[in-house]
PDB file of N, CA and C in Angstrom:
ATOM      1  N   PHE R   1      -1.281   9.795 -10.115  1.00 37.00           N
ATOM      2  CA  PHE R   1      -1.519   9.365  -8.757  1.00 37.00           C
ATOM      3  C   PHE R   1      -0.218   9.057  -8.042  1.00 37.00           C
ATOM      4  N   THR R   2       0.699   8.325  -8.660  1.00 47.00           N
ATOM      5  CA  THR R   2       1.903   7.939  -7.945  1.00 47.00           C
ATOM      6  C   THR R   2       2.765   9.139  -7.572  1.00 47.00           C
ATOM      7  N   ASN R   3       2.584  10.287  -8.239  1.00 40.00           N
ATOM      8  CA  ASN R   3       3.318  11.494  -7.850  1.00 40.00           C
ATOM      9  C   ASN R   3       2.918  11.972  -6.468  1.00 40.00           C
ATOM     10  N   ASP R   4       1.705  11.613  -6.031  1.00 42.00           N
ATOM     11  CA  ASP R   4       1.209  12.037  -4.723  1.00 42.00           C
ATOM     12  C   ASP R   4       1.684  11.140  -3.590  1.00 42.00           C
ATOM     13  N   VAL R   5       2.228   9.977  -3.918  1.00 42.00           N
ATOM     14  CA  VAL R   5       2.615   9.023  -2.890  1.00 42.00           C
ATOM     15  C   VAL R   5       3.986   9.394  -2.332  1.00 42.00           C
ATOM     16  N   GLN R   6       4.045   9.489  -1.006  1.00 39.00           N
ATOM     17  CA  GLN R   6       5.332   9.714  -0.357  1.00 39.00           C
ATOM     18  C   GLN R   6       5.943   8.335  -0.181  1.00 39.00           C
ATOM     19  N   ALA R   7       7.006   8.052  -0.920  1.00 42.00           N
ATOM     20  CA  ALA R   7       7.540   6.694  -0.904  1.00 42.00           C
ATOM     21  C   ALA R   7       9.048   6.696  -0.867  1.00 42.00           C
ATOM     22  N   ARG R   8       9.600   5.644  -0.342  1.00 40.00           N
ATOM     23  CA  ARG R   8      11.030   5.444  -0.433  1.00 40.00           C
ATOM     24  C   ARG R   8      11.264   4.017  -0.886  1.00 40.00           C
ATOM     25  N   PHE R   9      12.329   3.841  -1.625  1.00 42.00           N
ATOM     26  CA  PHE R   9      12.592   2.562  -2.243  1.00 42.00           C
ATOM     27  C   PHE R   9      13.910   1.974  -1.770  1.00 42.00           C
ATOM     28  N   ASP R  10      13.980   0.678  -1.775  1.00 52.00           N
ATOM     29  CA  ASP R  10      15.220  -0.041  -1.916  1.00 52.00           C
ATOM     30  C   ASP R  10      14.892  -1.144  -2.910  1.00 52.00           C
ATOM     31  N   GLU R  11      15.738  -2.094  -3.117  1.00 60.00           N
ATOM     32  CA  GLU R  11      15.478  -3.057  -4.186  1.00 60.00           C
ATOM     33  C   GLU R  11      14.359  -4.038  -3.878  1.00 60.00           C
ATOM     34  N   ARG R  12      13.920  -4.133  -2.610  1.00 69.00           N
ATOM     35  CA  ARG R  12      12.881  -5.097  -2.261  1.00 69.00           C
ATOM     36  C   ARG R  12      11.649  -4.516  -1.593  1.00 69.00           C
ATOM     37  N   THR R  13      11.688  -3.283  -1.173  1.00 74.00           N
ATOM     38  CA  THR R  13      10.590  -2.744  -0.376  1.00 74.00           C
ATOM     39  C   THR R  13      10.158  -1.376  -0.876  1.00 74.00           C
ATOM     40  N   LYS R  14       8.845  -1.154  -0.833  1.00 79.00           N
ATOM     41  CA  LYS R  14       8.302   0.175  -1.111  1.00 79.00           C
ATOM     42  C   LYS R  14       7.358   0.527   0.026  1.00 79.00           C
ATOM     43  N   LYS R  15       7.451   1.748   0.488  1.00 79.00           N
ATOM     44  CA  LYS R  15       6.599   2.235   1.566  1.00 79.00           C
ATOM     45  C   LYS R  15       5.912   3.508   1.097  1.00 79.00           C
ATOM     46  N   GLY R  16       4.660   3.673   1.453  1.00 79.00           N
ATOM     47  CA  GLY R  16       3.937   4.881   1.083  1.00 79.00           C
ATOM     48  C   GLY R  16       2.744   5.092   1.984  1.00 79.00           C
ATOM     49  N   LYS R  17       2.064   6.195   1.772  1.00 77.00           N
ATOM     50  CA  LYS R  17       0.869   6.533   2.546  1.00 77.00           C
ATOM     51  C   LYS R  17      -0.298   6.736   1.600  1.00 77.00           C
ATOM     52  N   LEU R  18      -1.489   6.474   2.118  1.00 71.00           N
ATOM     53  CA  LEU R  18      -2.708   6.707   1.368  1.00 71.00           C
ATOM     54  C   LEU R  18      -2.775   8.192   1.028  1.00 71.00           C
ATOM     55  N   PRO R  19      -2.618   8.571  -0.256  1.00 66.00           N
ATOM     56  CA  PRO R  19      -2.427   9.974  -0.601  1.00 66.00           C
ATOM     57  C   PRO R  19      -3.687  10.821  -0.600  1.00 66.00           C
ATOM     58  N   THR R  20      -4.851  10.193  -0.726  1.00 64.00           N
ATOM     59  CA  THR R  20      -6.094  10.960  -0.756  1.00 64.00           C
ATOM     60  C   THR R  20      -7.119  10.276   0.129  1.00 64.00           C
ATOM     61  N   ALA R  21      -8.143  10.985   0.481  1.00 63.00           N
ATOM     62  CA  ALA R  21      -9.228  10.398   1.264  1.00 63.00           C
ATOM     63  C   ALA R  21      -9.910   9.310   0.441  1.00 63.00           C
ATOM     64  N   VAL R  22     -10.360   8.251   1.113  1.00 65.00           N
ATOM     65  CA  VAL R  22     -11.019   7.125   0.458  1.00 65.00           C
ATOM     66  C   VAL R  22     -12.371   6.936   1.119  1.00 65.00           C
ATOM     67  N   ASN R  23     -13.386   6.702   0.301  1.00 70.00           N
ATOM     68  CA  ASN R  23     -14.725   6.468   0.820  1.00 70.00           C
ATOM     69  C   ASN R  23     -15.251   5.150   0.254  1.00 70.00           C
ATOM     70  N   GLY R  24     -14.890   4.042   0.917  1.00 65.00           N
ATOM     71  CA  GLY R  24     -15.409   2.737   0.557  1.00 65.00           C
ATOM     72  C   GLY R  24     -14.977   2.219  -0.799  1.00 65.00           C
ATOM     73  N   THR R  25     -13.822   2.621  -1.274  1.00 70.00           N
ATOM     74  CA  THR R  25     -13.358   2.170  -2.577  1.00 70.00           C
ATOM     75  C   THR R  25     -11.987   1.531  -2.458  1.00 70.00           C
ATOM     76  N   GLY R  26     -11.583   0.853  -3.518  1.00 78.00           N
ATOM     77  CA  GLY R  26     -10.255   0.269  -3.553  1.00 78.00           C
ATOM     78  C   GLY R  26      -9.213   1.338  -3.825  1.00 78.00           C
ATOM     79  N   TRP R  27      -8.042   1.111  -3.265  1.00 83.00           N
ATOM     80  CA  TRP R  27      -6.927   2.032  -3.469  1.00 83.00           C
ATOM     81  C   TRP R  27      -5.808   1.267  -4.130  1.00 83.00           C
ATOM     82  N   VAL R  28      -5.429   1.677  -5.342  1.00 85.00           N
ATOM     83  CA  VAL R  28      -4.347   1.031  -6.069  1.00 85.00           C
ATOM     84  C   VAL R  28      -3.025   1.645  -5.634  1.00 85.00           C
ATOM     85  N   PHE R  29      -2.096   0.773  -5.241  1.00 87.00           N
ATOM     86  CA  PHE R  29      -0.781   1.201  -4.803  1.00 87.00           C
ATOM     87  C   PHE R  29       0.248   0.600  -5.751  1.00 87.00           C
ATOM     88  N   ASN R  30       1.002   1.443  -6.425  1.00 88.00           N
ATOM     89  CA  ASN R  30       2.028   0.994  -7.361  1.00 88.00           C
ATOM     90  C   ASN R  30       3.319   0.758  -6.591  1.00 88.00           C
ATOM     91  N   HIS R  31       3.712  -0.523  -6.480  1.00 89.00           N
ATOM     92  CA  HIS R  31       4.946  -0.846  -5.772  1.00 89.00           C
ATOM     93  C   HIS R  31       6.125  -1.037  -6.715  1.00 89.00           C
ATOM     94  N   GLY R  32       5.860  -1.381  -7.969  1.00 90.00           N
ATOM     95  CA  GLY R  32       6.925  -1.479  -8.959  1.00 90.00           C
ATOM     96  C   GLY R  32       7.987  -2.529  -8.666  1.00 90.00           C
ATOM     97  N   LEU R  33       7.628  -3.598  -7.942  1.00 90.00           N
ATOM     98  CA  LEU R  33       8.619  -4.605  -7.561  1.00 90.00           C
ATOM     99  C   LEU R  33       8.710  -5.780  -8.538  1.00 90.00           C
ATOM    100  N   SER R  34       7.972  -5.733  -9.629  1.00 93.00           N
ATOM    101  CA  SER R  34       8.024  -6.757 -10.691  1.00 93.00           C
ATOM    102  C   SER R  34       7.743  -8.165 -10.179  1.00 93.00           C
ATOM    103  N   SER R  35       6.779  -8.281  -9.274  1.00 94.00           N
ATOM    104  CA  SER R  35       6.437  -9.596  -8.735  1.00 94.00           C
ATOM    105  C   SER R  35       5.072  -9.547  -8.062  1.00 94.00           C
ATOM    106  N   GLU R  36       4.331 -10.650  -8.172  1.00 95.00           N
ATOM    107  CA  GLU R  36       3.119 -10.799  -7.382  1.00 95.00           C
ATOM    108  C   GLU R  36       3.416 -11.491  -6.055  1.00 95.00           C
ATOM    109  N   ASP R  37       4.662 -11.946  -5.879  1.00 95.00           N
ATOM    110  CA  ASP R  37       5.091 -12.575  -4.638  1.00 95.00           C
ATOM    111  C   ASP R  37       5.549 -11.496  -3.669  1.00 95.00           C
ATOM    112  N   VAL R  38       4.583 -10.866  -3.022  1.00 94.00           N
ATOM    113  CA  VAL R  38       4.863  -9.769  -2.110  1.00 94.00           C
ATOM    114  C   VAL R  38       4.115  -9.965  -0.804  1.00 94.00           C
ATOM    115  N   ILE R  39       4.675  -9.420   0.250  1.00 93.00           N
ATOM    116  CA  ILE R  39       4.020  -9.359   1.552  1.00 93.00           C
ATOM    117  C   ILE R  39       3.557  -7.924   1.739  1.00 93.00           C
ATOM    118  N   VAL R  40       2.308  -7.751   2.144  1.00 94.00           N
ATOM    119  CA  VAL R  40       1.730  -6.412   2.292  1.00 94.00           C
ATOM    120  C   VAL R  40       1.343  -6.204   3.748  1.00 94.00           C
ATOM    121  N   GLN R  41       1.788  -5.085   4.307  1.00 93.00           N
ATOM    122  CA  GLN R  41       1.418  -4.707   5.659  1.00 93.00           C
ATOM    123  C   GLN R  41       0.799  -3.309   5.601  1.00 93.00           C
ATOM    124  N   VAL R  42      -0.320  -3.150   6.297  1.00 90.00           N
ATOM    125  CA  VAL R  42      -1.003  -1.855   6.365  1.00 90.00           C
ATOM    126  C   VAL R  42      -1.164  -1.503   7.839  1.00 90.00           C
ATOM    127  N   TYR R  43      -0.865  -0.244   8.181  1.00 90.00           N
ATOM    128  CA  TYR R  43      -1.059   0.192   9.558  1.00 90.00           C
ATOM    129  C   TYR R  43      -1.574   1.624   9.582  1.00 90.00           C
ATOM    130  N   ASP R  44      -2.220   1.975  10.686  1.00 87.00           N
ATOM    131  CA  ASP R  44      -2.819   3.308  10.794  1.00 87.00           C
ATOM    132  C   ASP R  44      -1.868   4.278  11.482  1.00 87.00           C
ATOM    133  N   SER R  45      -2.348   5.490  11.703  1.00 84.00           N
ATOM    134  CA  SER R  45      -1.503   6.555  12.245  1.00 84.00           C
ATOM    135  C   SER R  45      -1.068   6.299  13.690  1.00 84.00           C
ATOM    136  N   THR R  46      -1.718   5.337  14.374  1.00 90.00           N
ATOM    137  CA  THR R  46      -1.305   4.989  15.738  1.00 90.00           C
ATOM    138  C   THR R  46      -0.343   3.807  15.752  1.00 90.00           C
ATOM    139  N   GLY R  47      -0.073   3.238  14.579  1.00 90.00           N
ATOM    140  CA  GLY R  47       0.820   2.090  14.483  1.00 90.00           C
ATOM    141  C   GLY R  47       0.116   0.750  14.550  1.00 90.00           C
ATOM    142  N   GLU R  48      -1.212   0.772  14.697  1.00 93.00           N
ATOM    143  CA  GLU R  48      -1.980  -0.471  14.758  1.00 93.00           C
ATOM    144  C   GLU R  48      -2.127  -1.075  13.365  1.00 93.00           C
ATOM    145  N   THR R  49      -2.028  -2.394  13.278  1.00 93.00           N
ATOM    146  CA  THR R  49      -2.195  -3.102  12.018  1.00 93.00           C
ATOM    147  C   THR R  49      -3.636  -2.973  11.542  1.00 93.00           C
ATOM    148  N   VAL R  50      -3.799  -2.725  10.246  1.00 89.00           N
ATOM    149  CA  VAL R  50      -5.118  -2.649   9.613  1.00 89.00           C
ATOM    150  C   VAL R  50      -5.304  -3.922   8.799  1.00 89.00           C
ATOM    151  N   PHE R  51      -6.372  -4.653   9.072  1.00 90.00           N
ATOM    152  CA  PHE R  51      -6.668  -5.868   8.331  1.00 90.00           C
ATOM    153  C   PHE R  51      -7.619  -5.507   7.202  1.00 90.00           C
ATOM    154  N   THR R  52      -7.160  -5.726   5.975  1.00 89.00           N
ATOM    155  CA  THR R  52      -7.946  -5.384   4.802  1.00 89.00           C
ATOM    156  C   THR R  52      -7.682  -6.405   3.707  1.00 89.00           C
ATOM    157  N   GLU R  53      -8.601  -6.500   2.780  1.00 91.00           N
ATOM    158  CA  GLU R  53      -8.410  -7.381   1.631  1.00 91.00           C
ATOM    159  C   GLU R  53      -7.356  -6.778   0.713  1.00 91.00           C
ATOM    160  N   VAL R  54      -6.405  -7.606   0.299  1.00 93.00           N
ATOM    161  CA  VAL R  54      -5.344  -7.178  -0.608  1.00 93.00           C
ATOM    162  C   VAL R  54      -5.456  -7.981  -1.892  1.00 93.00           C
ATOM    163  N   GLU R  55      -5.549  -7.302  -3.008  1.00 94.00           N
ATOM    164  CA  GLU R  55      -5.563  -7.953  -4.318  1.00 94.00           C
ATOM    165  C   GLU R  55      -4.236  -7.670  -5.002  1.00 94.00           C
ATOM    166  N   ARG R  56      -3.564  -8.716  -5.424  1.00 95.00           N
ATOM    167  CA  ARG R  56      -2.332  -8.557  -6.209  1.00 95.00           C
ATOM    168  C   ARG R  56      -2.757  -8.351  -7.654  1.00 95.00           C
ATOM    169  N   THR R  57      -2.931  -7.106  -8.027  1.00 94.00           N
ATOM    170  CA  THR R  57      -3.512  -6.728  -9.316  1.00 94.00           C
ATOM    171  C   THR R  57      -2.651  -7.198 -10.474  1.00 94.00           C
ATOM    172  N   ASP R  58      -1.354  -6.974 -10.375  1.00 96.00           N
ATOM    173  CA  ASP R  58      -0.383  -7.428 -11.363  1.00 96.00           C
ATOM    174  C   ASP R  58       0.992  -7.361 -10.713  1.00 96.00           C
ATOM    175  N   THR R  59       2.055  -7.498 -11.488  1.00 96.00           N
ATOM    176  CA  THR R  59       3.394  -7.547 -10.908  1.00 96.00           C
ATOM    177  C   THR R  59       3.909  -6.194 -10.438  1.00 96.00           C
ATOM    178  N   ALA R  60       3.144  -5.136 -10.647  1.00 94.00           N
ATOM    179  CA  ALA R  60       3.575  -3.803 -10.230  1.00 94.00           C
ATOM    180  C   ALA R  60       2.609  -3.123  -9.268  1.00 94.00           C
ATOM    181  N   ASN R  61       1.415  -3.704  -9.064  1.00 92.00           N
ATOM    182  CA  ASN R  61       0.377  -3.030  -8.288  1.00 92.00           C
ATOM    183  C   ASN R  61      -0.344  -3.978  -7.348  1.00 92.00           C
ATOM    184  N   ILE R  62      -0.816  -3.413  -6.231  1.00 92.00           N
ATOM    185  CA  ILE R  62      -1.775  -4.086  -5.358  1.00 92.00           C
ATOM    186  C   ILE R  62      -2.977  -3.166  -5.210  1.00 92.00           C
ATOM    187  N   THR R  63      -4.114  -3.737  -4.872  1.00 89.00           N
ATOM    188  CA  THR R  63      -5.303  -2.948  -4.568  1.00 89.00           C
ATOM    189  C   THR R  63      -5.734  -3.281  -3.148  1.00 89.00           C
ATOM    190  N   LEU R  64      -5.858  -2.255  -2.317  1.00 88.00           N
ATOM    191  CA  LEU R  64      -6.366  -2.415  -0.959  1.00 88.00           C
ATOM    192  C   LEU R  64      -7.843  -2.079  -0.982  1.00 88.00           C
ATOM    193  N   ASN R  65      -8.680  -3.031  -0.580  1.00 86.00           N
ATOM    194  CA  ASN R  65     -10.118  -2.808  -0.569  1.00 86.00           C
ATOM    195  C   ASN R  65     -10.528  -2.346   0.819  1.00 86.00           C
ATOM    196  N   LEU R  66     -10.609  -1.033   0.975  1.00 79.00           N
ATOM    197  CA  LEU R  66     -10.891  -0.398   2.254  1.00 79.00           C
ATOM    198  C   LEU R  66     -12.361  -0.030   2.342  1.00 79.00           C
ATOM    199  N   SER R  67     -13.029  -0.509   3.385  1.00 76.00           N
ATOM    200  CA  SER R  67     -14.424  -0.117   3.574  1.00 76.00           C
ATOM    201  C   SER R  67     -14.471   1.100   4.490  1.00 76.00           C
ATOM    202  N   GLY R  68     -15.544   1.841   4.395  1.00 77.00           N
ATOM    203  CA  GLY R  68     -15.695   3.032   5.229  1.00 77.00           C
ATOM    204  C   GLY R  68     -15.000   4.236   4.632  1.00 77.00           C
ATOM    205  N   THR R  69     -14.966   5.309   5.410  1.00 75.00           N
ATOM    206  CA  THR R  69     -14.347   6.554   4.987  1.00 75.00           C
ATOM    207  C   THR R  69     -13.035   6.724   5.735  1.00 75.00           C
ATOM    208  N   HIS R  70     -11.998   7.074   4.983  1.00 75.00           N
ATOM    209  CA  HIS R  70     -10.667   7.205   5.577  1.00 75.00           C
ATOM    210  C   HIS R  70     -10.019   8.495   5.120  1.00 75.00           C
ATOM    211  N   ALA R  71      -9.317   9.139   6.029  1.00 75.00           N
ATOM    212  CA  ALA R  71      -8.688  10.431   5.754  1.00 75.00           C
ATOM    213  C   ALA R  71      -7.384  10.266   4.973  1.00 75.00           C
ATOM    214  N   GLN R  72      -6.997  11.347   4.334  1.00 72.00           N
ATOM    215  CA  GLN R  72      -5.723  11.399   3.630  1.00 72.00           C
ATOM    216  C   GLN R  72      -4.586  11.102   4.615  1.00 72.00           C
ATOM    217  N   TYR R  73      -3.653  10.274   4.197  1.00 74.00           N
ATOM    218  CA  TYR R  73      -2.479   9.883   4.982  1.00 74.00           C
ATOM    219  C   TYR R  73      -2.818   9.139   6.272  1.00 74.00           C
ATOM    220  N   GLU R  74      -4.032   8.596   6.373  1.00 80.00           N
ATOM    221  CA  GLU R  74      -4.421   7.844   7.572  1.00 80.00           C
ATOM    222  C   GLU R  74      -3.684   6.502   7.658  1.00 80.00           C
ATOM    223  N   PHE R  75      -3.429   5.869   6.519  1.00 84.00           N
ATOM    224  CA  PHE R  75      -2.798   4.557   6.497  1.00 84.00           C
ATOM    225  C   PHE R  75      -1.440   4.611   5.821  1.00 84.00           C
ATOM    226  N   SER R  76      -0.553   3.767   6.313  1.00 87.00           N
ATOM    227  CA  SER R  76       0.728   3.525   5.658  1.00 87.00           C
ATOM    228  C   SER R  76       0.712   2.098   5.148  1.00 87.00           C
ATOM    229  N   VAL R  77       1.413   1.861   4.048  1.00 89.00           N
ATOM    230  CA  VAL R  77       1.514   0.515   3.493  1.00 89.00           C
ATOM    231  C   VAL R  77       2.982   0.218   3.212  1.00 89.00           C
ATOM    232  N   VAL R  78       3.364  -1.020   3.527  1.00 90.00           N
ATOM    233  CA  VAL R  78       4.710  -1.498   3.237  1.00 90.00           C
ATOM    234  C   VAL R  78       4.560  -2.751   2.389  1.00 90.00           C
ATOM    235  N   VAL R  79       5.205  -2.776   1.230  1.00 91.00           N
ATOM    236  CA  VAL R  79       5.164  -3.921   0.340  1.00 91.00           C
ATOM    237  C   VAL R  79       6.600  -4.438   0.210  1.00 91.00           C
ATOM    238  N   THR R  80       6.772  -5.733   0.514  1.00 90.00           N
ATOM    239  CA  THR R  80       8.089  -6.351   0.457  1.00 90.00           C
ATOM    240  C   THR R  80       8.063  -7.522  -0.514  1.00 90.00           C
ATOM    241  N   LYS R  81       9.014  -7.546  -1.431  1.00 90.00           N
ATOM    242  CA  LYS R  81       9.132  -8.627  -2.401  1.00 90.00           C
ATOM    243  C   LYS R  81       9.729  -9.847  -1.715  1.00 90.00           C
ATOM    244  N   VAL R  82       9.111 -11.009  -1.962  1.00 88.00           N
ATOM    245  CA  VAL R  82       9.600 -12.268  -1.416  1.00 88.00           C
ATOM    246  C   VAL R  82      10.439 -12.942  -2.494  1.00 88.00           C
ATOM    247  N   THR R  83      11.674 -13.286  -2.159  1.00 75.00           N
ATOM    248  CA  THR R  83      12.532 -13.940  -3.152  1.00 75.00           C
ATOM    249  C   THR R  83      12.879 -15.335  -2.746  1.00 75.00           C
TER     250      THR R  83
END
């Protein structure tokens, strides 16, 4: 799955896009920042903020619980490690 994510890294931030269509399921995003102390921002293709439930699954992953049907690459996510 992570091979499908278009992402760029620096030491504190990972950015990516929803790589496949989602139909009312959670989407696991691997940020690899070694911390559950992260800030998560989700926005759509128009730049509007998307409010969704975020689960800090572990120190390397979050799960976005998206309801409804969403197209591939419809959402972008930015995860920033808080130090």
